[in-house]
C-alpha positions as semicolon CSV with decimal commas, in nm:
position;residue;x (nm);y (nm);z (nm)
1;M;6,816;12,456;9,226
2;N;7,180;12,535;9,318
3;L;7,334;12,223;9,473
4;S;7,691;12,353;9,479
5;Y;7,663;12,465;9,843
6;L;7,627;12,102;9,950
7;A;8,000;12,052;9,885
8;P;8,144;12,293;10,146
9;V;7,876;12,185;10,395
10;G;7,968;11,819;10,340
11;S;8,341;11,889;10,379
12;V;8,292;12,071;10,710
13;I;8,067;11,792;10,843
14;A;8,328;11,529;10,744
15;L;8,610;11,714;10,920
16;L;8,401;11,774;11,233
17;F;8,306;11,405;11,244
18;A;8,672;11,306;11,199
19;A;8,764;11,534;11,492
20;Y;8,485;11,379;11,702
21;L;8,611;11,027;11,626
22;A;8,974;11,124;11,692
23;R;8,879;11,266;12,031
24;G;8,703;10,939;12,118
25;V;9,005;10,731;12,014
26;L;9,252;10,945;12,209
27;K;9,035;10,925;12,523
28;S;9,064;10,543;12,516
29;D;9,302;10,371;12,758
30;P;9,650;10,337;12,596
31;G;9,737;10,037;12,815
32;S;10,042;9,948;13,020
33;R;10,372;10,136;13,023
34;E;10,529;9,868;12,802
35;M;10,248;9,895;12,545
36;V;10,287;10,274;12,536
37;R;10,666;10,239;12,498
38;I;10,627;10,012;12,193
39;S;10,359;10,237;12,045
40;M;10,581;10,543;12,092
41;A;10,867;10,367;11,912
42;V;10,636;10,304;11,615
43;R;10,507;10,662;11,626
44;K;10,861;10,800;11,642
45;G;10,967;10,592;11,341
46;A;10,660;10,695;11,141
47;G;10,716;11,059;11,230
48;A;11,081;11,042;11,124
49;Y;10,979;10,890;10,792
50;L;10,712;11,153;10,720
51;K;10,943;11,438;10,820
52;R;11,213;11,317;10,581
53;Q;10,965;11,247;10,301
54;Y;10,787;11,581;10,328
55;R;11,122;11,761;10,324
56;G;11,205;11,601;9,989
57;V;10,852;11,652;9,856
58;F;10,868;12,021;9,956
59;L;11,169;12,073;9,727
60;F;10,988;11,898;9,441
61;F;10,677;12,111;9,488
62;V;10,882;12,432;9,493
63;A;11,050;12,333;9,165
64;M;10,715;12,239;9,005
65;F;10,556;12,562;9,131
66;L;10,827;12,765;8,959
67;L;10,789;12,563;8,637
68;L;10,410;12,601;8,635
69;A;10,443;12,972;8,716
70;A;10,675;13,011;8,415
71;M;10,421;12,826;8,197
72;A;10,143;13,052;8,327
73;A;10,354;13,359;8,248
74;G;10,401;13,222;7,896
75;G;10,026;13,186;7,848
76;F;10,016;12,804;7,853
77;L;9,821;12,788;8,181
78;T;9,595;13,015;8,383
79;M;9,766;13,206;8,661
80;F;9,585;13,003;8,930
81;V;9,726;12,662;8,834
82;P;10,059;12,688;9,025
83;F;9,872;12,777;9,345
84;A;9,608;12,508;9,294
85;F;9,890;12,256;9,239
86;I;10,030;12,349;9,582
87;T;9,693;12,321;9,762
88;G;9,623;11,982;9,602
89;G;9,952;11,843;9,729
90;F;9,924;12,016;10,066
91;F;9,581;11,877;10,153
92;S;9,676;11,529;10,032
93;G;9,987;11,538;10,252
94;L;9,790;11,681;10,545
95;S;9,535;11,400;10,529
96;G;9,818;11,144;10,536
97;F;9,981;11,320;10,832
98;I;9,657;11,326;11,034
99;G;9,574;10,965;10,948
100;M;9,923;10,852;11,048
101;K;9,909;11,039;11,380
102;I;9,579;10,879;11,478
103;A;9,676;10,531;11,352
104;T;9,998;10,526;11,554
105;A;9,811;10,649;11,861
106;A;9,534;10,390;11,816
107;N;9,748;10,074;11,794
108;C;9,813;10,040;12,169
109;R;9,460;10,157;12,246
110;T;9,317;9,884;12,021
111;A;9,532;9,621;12,196
112;C;9,421;9,753;12,535
113;A;9,054;9,759;12,431
114;A;9,090;9,397;12,316
115;T;9,164;9,300;12,677
116;D;8,798;9,387;12,750
117;S;8,624;9,238;12,446
118;L;8,650;9,174;12,073
119;N;8,385;9,440;12,002
120;S;8,579;9,704;12,200
121;G;8,894;9,635;11,999
122;L;8,700;9,645;11,672
123;K;8,538;9,978;11,758
124;V;8,863;10,154;11,852
125;A;9,045;10,033;11,538
126;F;8,750;10,114;11,312
127;K;8,706;10,463;11,460
128;A;9,075;10,533;11,406
129;G;9,047;10,413;11,046
130;A;8,737;10,629;11,001
131;V;8,937;10,936;11,106
132;M;9,155;10,875;10,799
133;G;8,853;10,811;10,576
134;F;8,663;11,126;10,672
135;T;8,976;11,342;10,677
136;V;9,049;11,241;10,316
137;V;8,698;11,314;10,187
138;G;8,664;11,627;10,400
139;L;8,990;11,788;10,289
140;G;8,941;11,674;9,929
141;L;8,595;11,827;9,905
142;F;8,713;12,141;10,088
143;D;8,990;12,195;9,831
144;L;8,744;12,142;9,545
145;S;8,487;12,376;9,700
146;F;8,739;12,651;9,765
147;W;8,862;12,659;9,407
148;F;8,515;12,621;9,257
149;F;8,372;12,920;9,443
150;F;8,686;13,130;9,408
151;L;8,703;13,072;9,030
152;K;8,329;13,125;8,997
153;F;8,370;13,463;9,165
154;W;8,675;13,553;8,955
155;Y;8,518;13,459;8,622
156;S;8,189;13,631;8,705
157;D;8,365;13,939;8,564
158;P;8,336;13,916;8,181
159;A;8,667;14,103;8,155
160;H;8,843;13,787;8,278
161;L;8,689;13,568;8,008
162;V;8,759;13,505;7,641
163;L;8,431;13,429;7,463
164;A;8,433;13,222;7,145
165;A;8,201;13,319;6,863
166;G;7,841;13,244;6,964
167;Q;7,941;13,127;7,314
168;S;7,721;13,233;7,607
169;L;7,865;13,400;7,915
170;E;7,769;13,105;8,140
171;S;7,925;12,855;7,900
172;A;8,253;13,050;7,887
173;Q;8,252;13,090;8,265
174;V;8,199;12,722;8,346
175;Q;8,452;12,617;8,081
176;A;8,718;12,842;8,233
177;I;8,642;12,714;8,584
178;T;8,660;12,343;8,498
179;S;8,971;12,384;8,279
180;A;9,154;12,544;8,571
181;M;9,022;12,289;8,824
182;L;9,133;11,999;8,604
183;T;9,495;12,100;8,624
184;F;9,523;12,121;9,003
185;G;9,465;11,747;9,034
186;M;9,832;11,707;8,947
187;G;9,925;11,831;9,297
188;A;9,724;11,553;9,462
189;S;9,861;11,300;9,211
190;S;10,222;11,398;9,277
191;M;10,178;11,375;9,653
192;A;10,009;11,036;9,609
193;L;10,303;10,910;9,404
194;F;10,555;10,991;9,677
195;A;10,333;10,859;9,957
196;R;10,239;10,534;9,783
197;V;10,575;10,449;9,625
198;G;10,795;10,564;9,913
199;G;10,564;10,410;10,173
200;G;10,535;10,088;9,974
201;I;10,913;10,049;9,945
202;Y;10,957;10,118;10,317
203;T;10,688;9,882;10,443
204;K;10,775;9,583;10,228
205;A;11,152;9,614;10,260
206;A;11,109;9,607;10,639
207;D;10,856;9,322;10,621
208;V;11,062;9,107;10,384
209;G;11,382;9,171;10,578
210;A;11,216;9,084;10,910
211;D;11,060;8,764;10,770
212;L;11,366;8,633;10,585
213;V;11,587;8,639;10,892
214;G;11,328;8,603;11,169
215;K;11,096;8,336;11,031
216;V;11,302;8,156;10,768
217;E;11,658;8,161;10,907
218;I;11,617;8,177;11,286
219;G;11,264;8,044;11,330
220;I;11,124;8,306;11,570
221;P;10,756;8,410;11,546
222;E;10,619;8,717;11,370
223;D;10,631;9,037;11,581
224;D;10,886;8,882;11,816
225;P;11,053;9,169;12,011
226;R;11,395;9,007;11,960
227;N;11,376;9,083;11,585
228;P;11,560;9,414;11,519
229;A;11,333;9,487;11,219
230;V;11,003;9,441;11,405
231;I;10,949;9,813;11,481
232;A;11,039;9,910;11,123
233;D;10,785;9,649;11,006
234;N;10,513;9,805;11,222
235;V;10,607;10,156;11,110
236;G;10,584;10,034;10,751
237;D;10,225;9,920;10,798
238;N;10,134;10,282;10,872
239;V;10,339;10,463;10,608
240;G;10,230;10,222;10,334
241;D;9,874;10,122;10,416
242;V;9,752;10,434;10,600
243;A;9,929;10,735;10,449
244;G;9,990;10,563;10,112
245;M;9,639;10,424;10,066
246;G;9,486;10,753;10,184
247;A;9,684;10,958;9,930
248;D;9,598;10,710;9,654
249;L;9,223;10,731;9,716
250;Y;9,238;11,107;9,781
251;E;9,375;11,139;9,429
252;S;9,101;10,916;9,282
253;Y;8,833;11,101;9,479
254;V;8,941;11,448;9,365
255;G;9,022;11,328;9,013
256;S;8,681;11,165;8,958
257;V;8,493;11,478;9,066
258;I;8,694;11,732;8,864
259;S;8,707;11,516;8,550
260;T;8,330;11,458;8,564
261;A;8,275;11,831;8,612
262;A;8,481;11,897;8,297
263;L;8,284;11,632;8,105
264;A;7,960;11,807;8,209
265;V;8,076;12,116;8,021
266;A;8,148;11,913;7,707
267;A;7,797;11,765;7,736
268;G;7,647;12,116;7,744
269;L;7,512;12,084;8,099
270;E;7,699;12,392;8,226
271;F;7,675;12,473;8,600
272;K;7,398;12,228;8,683
273;G;7,605;11,937;8,547
274;V;7,922;12,054;8,723
275;T;7,755;12,063;9,065
276;I;7,610;11,709;9,047
277;P;7,938;11,519;9,116
278;M;8,019;11,762;9,399
279;A;7,671;11,716;9,548
280;L;7,697;11,335;9,520
281;A;8,032;11,345;9,700
282;S;7,876;11,553;9,977
283;V;7,578;11,319;10,018
284;G;7,823;11,028;10,022
285;I;7,988;11,181;10,329
286;L;7,657;11,192;10,515
287;A;7,578;10,835;10,406
288;S;7,920;10,716;10,526
289;I;7,871;10,883;10,866
290;L;7,536;10,706;10,912
291;G;7,686;10,378;10,791
292;S;7,972;10,398;11,041
293;F;7,725;10,367;11,331
294;L;7,620;10,025;11,200
295;V;7,962;9,867;11,268
296;S;7,966;9,644;11,580
297;T;8,002;9,275;11,667
298;R;7,970;9,026;11,954
299;E;8,233;8,846;12,161
300;D;8,374;8,526;12,002
301;A;8,246;8,637;11,661
302;S;8,367;8,431;11,365
303;Q;8,563;8,585;11,079
304;K;8,246;8,582;10,871
305;E;8,059;8,773;11,143
306;L;8,342;9,026;11,179
307;L;8,347;9,082;10,804
308;T;7,969;9,122;10,802
309;A;8,002;9,383;11,079
310;L;8,222;9,601;10,859
311;R;8,021;9,531;10,547
312;R;7,702;9,633;10,725
313;G;7,837;9,987;10,737
314;I;7,937;9,988;10,368
315;W;7,605;9,835;10,258
316;G;7,410;10,085;10,467
317;S;7,600;10,376;10,313
318;G;7,546;10,236;9,963
319;V;7,171;10,203;10,017
320;I;7,150;10,564;10,138
321;I;7,343;10,689;9,834
322;A;7,122;10,487;9,600
323;A;6,810;10,632;9,762
324;V;6,926;10,995;9,771
325;A;7,099;11,011;9,429
326;W;6,765;10,974;9,247
327;P;6,595;11,290;9,382
328;L;6,930;11,473;9,380
329;I;6,974;11,420;9,005
330;R;6,610;11,510;8,933
331;I;6,646;11,833;9,132
332;G;6,987;11,921;8,987
333;L;6,942;11,822;8,622
334;G;6,567;11,781;8,579
335;P;6,338;11,484;8,505
336;G;6,484;11,435;8,156
337;Y;6,813;11,299;8,293
338;T;6,698;10,998;8,493
339;G;6,934;10,771;8,296
340;V;7,224;10,945;8,469
341;Y;7,104;10,782;8,792
342;A;7,175;10,438;8,643
343;A;7,532;10,553;8,570
344;V;7,584;10,642;8,937
345;L;7,437;10,307;9,044
346;S;7,660;10,115;8,801
347;G;7,972;10,260;8,964
348;L;7,839;10,192;9,313
349;V;7,759;9,829;9,227
350;A;8,087;9,780;9,038
351;G;8,286;9,885;9,347
352;I;8,102;9,629;9,562
353;L;8,143;9,350;9,304
354;I;8,516;9,416;9,263
355;G;8,547;9,385;9,641
356;Y;8,372;9,047;9,634
357;S;8,588;8,927;9,343
358;T;8,904;9,026;9,529
359;E;8,785;8,857;9,846
360;Y;8,708;8,533;9,661
361;F;9,058;8,509;9,514
362;T;9,252;8,622;9,823
363;S;9,061;8,499;10,131
364;D;9,147;8,159;10,280
365;T;8,773;8,097;10,319
366;Y;8,752;8,010;9,949
367;G;8,902;7,749;9,719
368;P;9,169;7,947;9,526
369;T;9,375;8,039;9,834
370;Q;9,317;7,700;10,000
371;K;9,450;7,525;9,688
372;L;9,744;7,764;9,688
373;A;9,816;7,655;10,047
374;D;9,791;7,290;9,937
375;S;10,065;7,351;9,678
376;S;10,308;7,447;9,958
377;V;10,339;7,078;10,048
378;T;10,563;7,030;9,743
379;G;10,784;7,333;9,806
380;P;10,819;7,705;9,729
381;G;10,842;7,653;9,351
382;T;10,486;7,526;9,319
383;V;10,365;7,800;9,557
384;I;10,511;8,068;9,328
385;I;10,373;7,906;9,010
386;R;10,024;7,861;9,153
387;G;10,019;8,213;9,300
388;I;10,106;8,377;8,969
389;S;9,845;8,163;8,793
390;L;9,582;8,265;9,048
391;G;9,663;8,634;9,002
392;M;9,639;8,612;8,624
393;Y;9,304;8,434;8,636
394;S;9,166;8,681;8,890
395;C;9,210;8,969;8,642
396;V;8,920;8,849;8,427
397;F;8,639;8,945;8,662
398;P;8,740;9,303;8,759
399;V;8,799;9,380;8,390
400;L;8,454;9,248;8,299
401;I;8,293;9,434;8,591
402;V;8,453;9,767;8,497
403;G;8,377;9,703;8,129
404;V;8,008;9,641;8,198
405;S;7,996;9,947;8,425
406;V;8,143;10,165;8,148
407;L;7,892;10,039;7,891
408;V;7,593;10,069;8,124
409;S;7,687;10,419;8,239
410;F;7,761;10,536;7,883
411;Y;7,434;10,419;7,726
412;A;7,213;10,483;8,030
413;A;7,327;10,846;8,036
414;G;7,226;10,883;7,671
415;G;7,553;10,811;7,493
416;S;7,388;10,666;7,183
417;A;7,215;11,000;7,114
418;N;7,474;11,236;7,265
419;F;7,830;11,102;7,283
420;N;7,940;11,360;7,540
421;M;7,647;11,273;7,768
422;G;7,766;10,913;7,760
423;L;8,114;11,023;7,866
424;Y;7,958;11,227;8,147
425;G;7,784;10,908;8,257
426;I;8,119;10,725;8,274
427;G;8,255;11,003;8,493
428;L;7,954;10,978;8,724
429;S;8,005;10,602;8,757
430;A;8,353;10,677;8,898
431;V;8,198;10,932;9,137
432;G;7,936;10,674;9,235
433;M;8,204;10,414;9,310
434;L;8,394;10,661;9,529
435;S;8,091;10,828;9,689
436;T;8,114;10,609;10,001
437;L;8,492;10,654;10,030
438;G;8,459;10,785;10,386
439;I;8,357;10,444;10,521
440;T;8,534;10,234;10,255
441;L;8,869;10,391;10,342
442;A;8,786;10,347;10,712
443;T;8,770;9,969;10,664
444;D;9,100;9,980;10,470
445;A;9,289;10,191;10,726
446;Y;9,149;9,967;11,000
447;G;9,376;9,682;10,877
448;P;9,722;9,821;10,963
449;I;9,592;9,951;11,297
450;A;9,470;9,601;11,391
451;D;9,798;9,454;11,262
452;N;9,999;9,691;11,483
453;A;9,773;9,609;11,779
454;G;9,852;9,240;11,732
455;G;10,224;9,317;11,724
456;I;10,200;9,521;12,044
457;A;10,004;9,242;12,215
458;E;10,281;8,997;12,117
459;M;10,571;9,223;12,217
460;A;10,407;9,329;12,546
461;H;10,337;8,961;12,631
462;L;9,963;9,011;12,682
463;G;9,743;8,712;12,766
464;E;9,651;8,436;12,522
465;D;9,287;8,550;12,515
466;V;9,394;8,903;12,414
467;R;9,626;8,768;12,144
468;K;9,341;8,554;12,014
469;R;9,120;8,863;11,981
470;T;9,391;9,072;11,814
471;D;9,464;8,781;11,578
472;A;9,095;8,777;11,481
473;L;9,101;9,154;11,422
474;D;9,429;9,124;11,226
475;S;9,289;8,845;11,009
476;L;8,987;9,062;10,934
477;G;9,225;9,345;10,849
478;N;9,404;9,126;10,593
479;T;9,072;9,065;10,417
480;T;8,967;9,432;10,421
481;A;9,315;9,537;10,303
482;A;9,294;9,299;10,006
483;T;8,942;9,408;9,908
484;G;9,046;9,770;9,963
485;K;9,327;9,731;9,711
486;G;9,081;9,586;9,459
487;F;8,849;9,882;9,516
488;A;9,139;10,128;9,480
489;I;9,250;9,968;9,152
490;G;8,897;9,960;9,007
491;S;8,831;10,322;9,102
492;A;9,169;10,423;8,958
493;A;9,080;10,260;8,625
494;L;8,746;10,442;8,601
495;T;8,900;10,772;8,712
496;A;9,187;10,736;8,462
497;L;8,935;10,669;8,184
498;A;8,744;10,986;8,274
499;L;9,072;11,181;8,285
500;I;9,173;11,060;7,937
501;V;8,847;11,197;7,796
502;S;8,902;11,518;7,994
503;Y;9,247;11,548;7,834
504;I;9,089;11,531;7,488
505;N;8,838;11,800;7,586
506;Q;9,117;12,014;7,733
507;V;9,299;12,003;7,400
508;K;8,976;12,114;7,227
509;V;8,946;12,407;7,468
510;I;9,306;12,517;7,407
511;D;9,294;12,468;7,029
512;P;8,941;12,428;6,885
513;E;9,093;12,381;6,538
514;F;9,306;12,079;6,632
515;V;9,230;11,772;6,418
516;F;9,231;11,443;6,611
517;D;9,338;11,122;6,435
518;M;9,298;10,849;6,695
519;Q;9,275;10,555;6,454
520;I;9,491;10,258;6,544
521;T;9,654;10,281;6,199
522;N;9,801;10,619;6,289
523;P;10,170;10,542;6,369
524;S;10,176;10,803;6,648
525;V;9,879;10,640;6,821
526;L;10,023;10,290;6,776
527;V;10,367;10,381;6,908
528;G;10,204;10,570;7,195
529;L;9,998;10,260;7,272
530;F;10,314;10,047;7,290
531;I;10,491;10,301;7,512
532;G;10,191;10,325;7,744
533;S;10,160;9,947;7,765
534;V;10,520;9,902;7,878
535;L;10,520;10,186;8,135
536;P;10,339;9,987;8,411
537;F;10,593;9,704;8,370
538;L;10,886;9,947;8,386
539;F;10,732;10,117;8,689
540;A;10,669;9,783;8,864
541;S;11,023;9,671;8,781
542;F;11,172;9,978;8,947
543;T;10,961;9,943;9,262
544;M;11,022;9,565;9,293
545;E;11,396;9,617;9,249
546;S;11,389;9,891;9,513
547;V;11,219;9,664;9,768
548;G;11,479;9,395;9,699
549;E;11,770;9,638;9,741
550;V;11,645;9,784;10,069
551;A;11,540;9,441;10,202
552;Q;11,895;9,317;10,142
553;S;12,026;9,600;10,358
554;I;11,777;9,510;10,633
555;V;11,874;9,141;10,619
556;V;12,243;9,229;10,654
557;E;12,168;9,457;10,952
558;V;11,944;9,205;11,129
559;R;12,201;8,927;11,083
560;R;12,471;9,159;11,218
561;Q;12,273;9,234;11,533
562;F;12,196;8,867;11,604
563;R;12,564;8,791;11,551
564;E;12,714;9,078;11,753
565;I;12,465;9,162;12,031
566;A;12,522;8,913;12,313
567;G;12,201;8,779;12,466
568;L;11,973;8,903;12,187
569;M;11,857;8,556;12,086
570;E;11,801;8,460;12,450
571;G;11,592;8,774;12,510
572;T;11,826;8,918;12,775
573;A;11,944;9,208;12,553
574;D;11,749;9,461;12,344
575;P;11,800;9,499;11,967
576;D;11,882;9,831;11,802
577;Y;11,542;9,899;11,643
578;E;11,637;10,247;11,522
579;A;11,911;10,115;11,291
580;C;11,653;9,930;11,075
581;V;11,409;10,223;11,088
582;D;11,685;10,457;10,969
583;I;11,788;10,227;10,682
584;C;11,429;10,203;10,556
585;T;11,363;10,575;10,594
586;K;11,672;10,689;10,402
587;S;11,658;10,420;10,134
588;A;11,285;10,461;10,059
589;Q;11,336;10,831;9,978
590;K;11,626;10,757;9,745
591;E;11,462;10,463;9,570
592;M;11,139;10,645;9,477
593;I;11,318;10,894;9,251
594;R;11,329;10,669;8,942
595;P;10,957;10,577;8,943
596;A;10,868;10,945;8,995
597;V;11,079;11,052;8,697
598;V;10,911;10,790;8,475
599;A;10,559;10,898;8,574
600;I;10,620;11,269;8,518
601;A;10,857;11,264;8,219
602;A;10,685;10,994;8,008
603;P;10,374;11,192;7,898
604;L;10,576;11,508;7,835
605;L;10,840;11,335;7,620
606;T;10,577;11,128;7,438
607;G;10,378;11,442;7,364
608;L;10,674;11,644;7,240
609;I;10,780;11,363;7,004
610;L;10,450;11,198;6,901
611;G;10,205;11,482;6,958
612;V;9,858;11,481;7,112
613;N;9,748;11,166;6,929
614;G;10,053;10,981;7,059
615;V;9,972;11,091;7,414
616;I;9,617;10,958;7,380
617;G;9,757;10,622;7,266
618;M;10,003;10,620;7,556
619;L;9,728;10,695;7,812
620;A;9,503;10,423;7,669
621;G;9,782;10,164;7,674
622;A;9,895;10,254;8,026
623;T;9,540;10,246;8,164
624;A;9,452;9,908;8,011
625;C;9,780;9,732;8,094
626;G;9,822;9,909;8,428
627;F;9,474;9,809;8,545
628;I;9,532;9,442;8,463
629;L;9,888;9,427;8,600
630;A;9,781;9,599;8,924
631;V;9,498;9,350;8,978
632;M;9,724;9,054;8,904
633;M;9,998;9,168;9,143
634;A;9,759;9,269;9,423
635;N;9,561;8,944;9,412
636;S;9,865;8,716;9,380
637;G;10,025;8,889;9,677
638;G;9,706;8,878;9,883
639;A;9,658;8,508;9,813
640;W;10,020;8,424;9,905
641;D;9,979;8,615;10,232
642;N;9,656;8,441;10,331
643;A;9,780;8,098;10,220
644;K;10,062;8,141;10,471
645;K;9,815;8,242;10,744
646;Y;9,591;7,947;10,651
647;I;9,882;7,712;10,720
648;E;9,967;7,898;11,042
649;S;9,614;7,824;11,164
650;G;9,715;7,456;11,182
651;K;9,676;7,323;10,827
652;H;9,953;7,117;10,661
653;G;10,156;7,093;10,982
654;G;10,114;7,453;11,097
655;K;10,394;7,691;11,193
656;G;10,749;7,563;11,147
657;S;10,651;7,287;10,901
658;E;10,809;7,253;10,557
659;A;10,480;7,366;10,402
660;H;10,490;7,678;10,619
661;K;10,846;7,758;10,513
662;A;10,742;7,727;10,147
663;A;10,441;7,953;10,209
664;V;10,664;8,213;10,377
665;V;10,875;8,225;10,059
666;G;10,557;8,283;9,857
667;D;10,448;8,556;10,098
668;T;10,792;8,718;10,073
669;V;10,752;8,746;9,695
670;G;10,390;8,856;9,736
671;D;10,464;9,138;9,980
672;P;10,605;9,384;9,722
673;F;10,349;9,255;9,469
674;K;10,047;9,354;9,679
675;D;10,179;9,643;9,887
676;T;10,431;9,822;9,665
677;S;10,417;9,763;9,290
678;G;10,049;9,675;9,242
679;P;9,903;9,971;9,434
680;S;10,165;10,211;9,294
681;I;10,044;10,142;8,941
682;N;9,712;10,305;9,043
683;I;9,902;10,629;9,092
684;L;10,089;10,590;8,764
685;I;9,783;10,561;8,539
686;K;9,617;10,864;8,701
687;L;9,930;11,079;8,719
688;L;10,008;11,020;8,350
689;S;9,669;11,172;8,262
690;M;9,708;11,460;8,508
691;V;10,053;11,553;8,373
692;S;9,918;11,531;8,016
693;I;9,633;11,769;8,103
694;V;9,865;12,024;8,268
695;F;10,115;12,020;7,980
696;A;9,854;12,003;7,700
697;G;9,929;12,361;7,592
698;V;10,305;12,300;7,581
699;I;10,260;11,979;7,379
700;L;10,030;12,151;7,129
701;H;10,279;12,434;7,082
702;F;10,611;12,249;7,074
703;S;10,533;11,897;6,946
704;I;10,740;11,794;6,642
705;M;10,455;11,580;6,499
């Protein structure tokens, strides 16, 4: 049975549902004139940032298009790759643009809805987040479907194929399709790099700058309208955690499907194996839509009840996927492939367990973060030491979870008898983990919307009861944001692993005679391993340094305004919000150049010097070290953030105490950890593989080793 038509149907349903949700959000009451004014300032800042970023990205994509076109003319790529590169980047950017538009329109509407009830505020914020989630999966699956059916039509003509000796027409056709589809993932990866790194630098530079002067030096509350950096801070929540997170997971989503499709060809499954990951992604959309209707809560709900409300939707979607995947695989592959079902389940379960692990180490409900808050009593030094220790320890469990998932999926899919079937199983575990992305991303994007709503409630001087509700929604958003980062990192690791194997298969397709020597004793592999291992640290160093540089500029500007604008501290004069927004916007674009050069140049230079075997070593080292470093930085940062909020709830003297000041220092260090460097490493480990796949032909032809 042909399941490939499920993909375009699923993409259309996702986009229609996103439009339905967006219409519902925009029909909600935006609130008072003051609330709308603040929201418009945030929207204007976010729009200015995106406009400037997309202008720079456009120039990059034009240059890459010309380079890829030249490579295609030279016979190193198929003629469709330059165009597929453009569509991958375009749809990734479009999903970020749509998500940003809705998020910045929903912040005041969430605050206004919270004046009625907690449940009303939750529903508006969640619906707005779901627009982002379903836009990402809808556009991602649409792009995949378009190229799959177009290439299938093109290669249905035997004149467009090169058949190897003894190769069937169907085998040659599906190999040509998946080889071409593999390469267009680089467009999505490149867009994700700019969105995640640029957005991460913007959001944390604004946040750190606002906190250092506002909270530490002057002693005014968070989101105080007197702080000149407060609008830039709220803009940053959107560009980093909405557009950035969306582009990151768009890349993982597309990458997991196309890499698994390529692995199906290596396993000899041909078209029926290629359509399974696309069909699972489509069913995941339907499951996520049904799960989204399960999200609701009651007035005065506790944090545990609010978290359960969101989880109910994710659990419901997971159960539906688990139930439907079984008959889907039997119909698509036949009864002899039931072990593949266990591979899908292993990825689904691994995603949930990584979320729980992240929550345990970063939520103030549990011991690790509470003990971190306790250490603030003795000053910022012990806060920093304990936070780093916590992050290092927290790496153990995600690594074990992903490791077990890889082993289970490999052997359950039949890897002991057929190595390539085992690799196909690993790819399907990544697809299984990301199958419910529609609702998972909705809970992630919910966080910055709720955070902005809290800021608007504070700046518009809404009632204490409203602020209490928005605080509850914001606190929930901190938890979902932390678990979302854990999920994004875990899915990136599995996707990167599948892409490494796809790179090896791509080399085999280009040069069937190539002899692999991937033993650790091969100097090329060993040196590649060292290079790959250091790349995440170099990348993190660049992004951390960038946040520090831009934050310094913000601190200088905020101090200047408090010093020179008469009546600002007393609240009788308005700050110049646009000055801080402009600094962040310009600086973020400039500062993301170095990390981008590292991510794109490293695999090409490594390949030209060390050859294919060196590239494989580099990809393995970058994936292993990048996965662990990303988890450590994300969890340390999340724990520092929630330890500060734990103290602000009244523990250890509450706001303004010495313990609170120490915790703010920890949170200041943790901000770029969890929202810039850690998440950006996800992009790095996937983009390295994507660039390697695209330039595989060039490396084979021109490598000196």
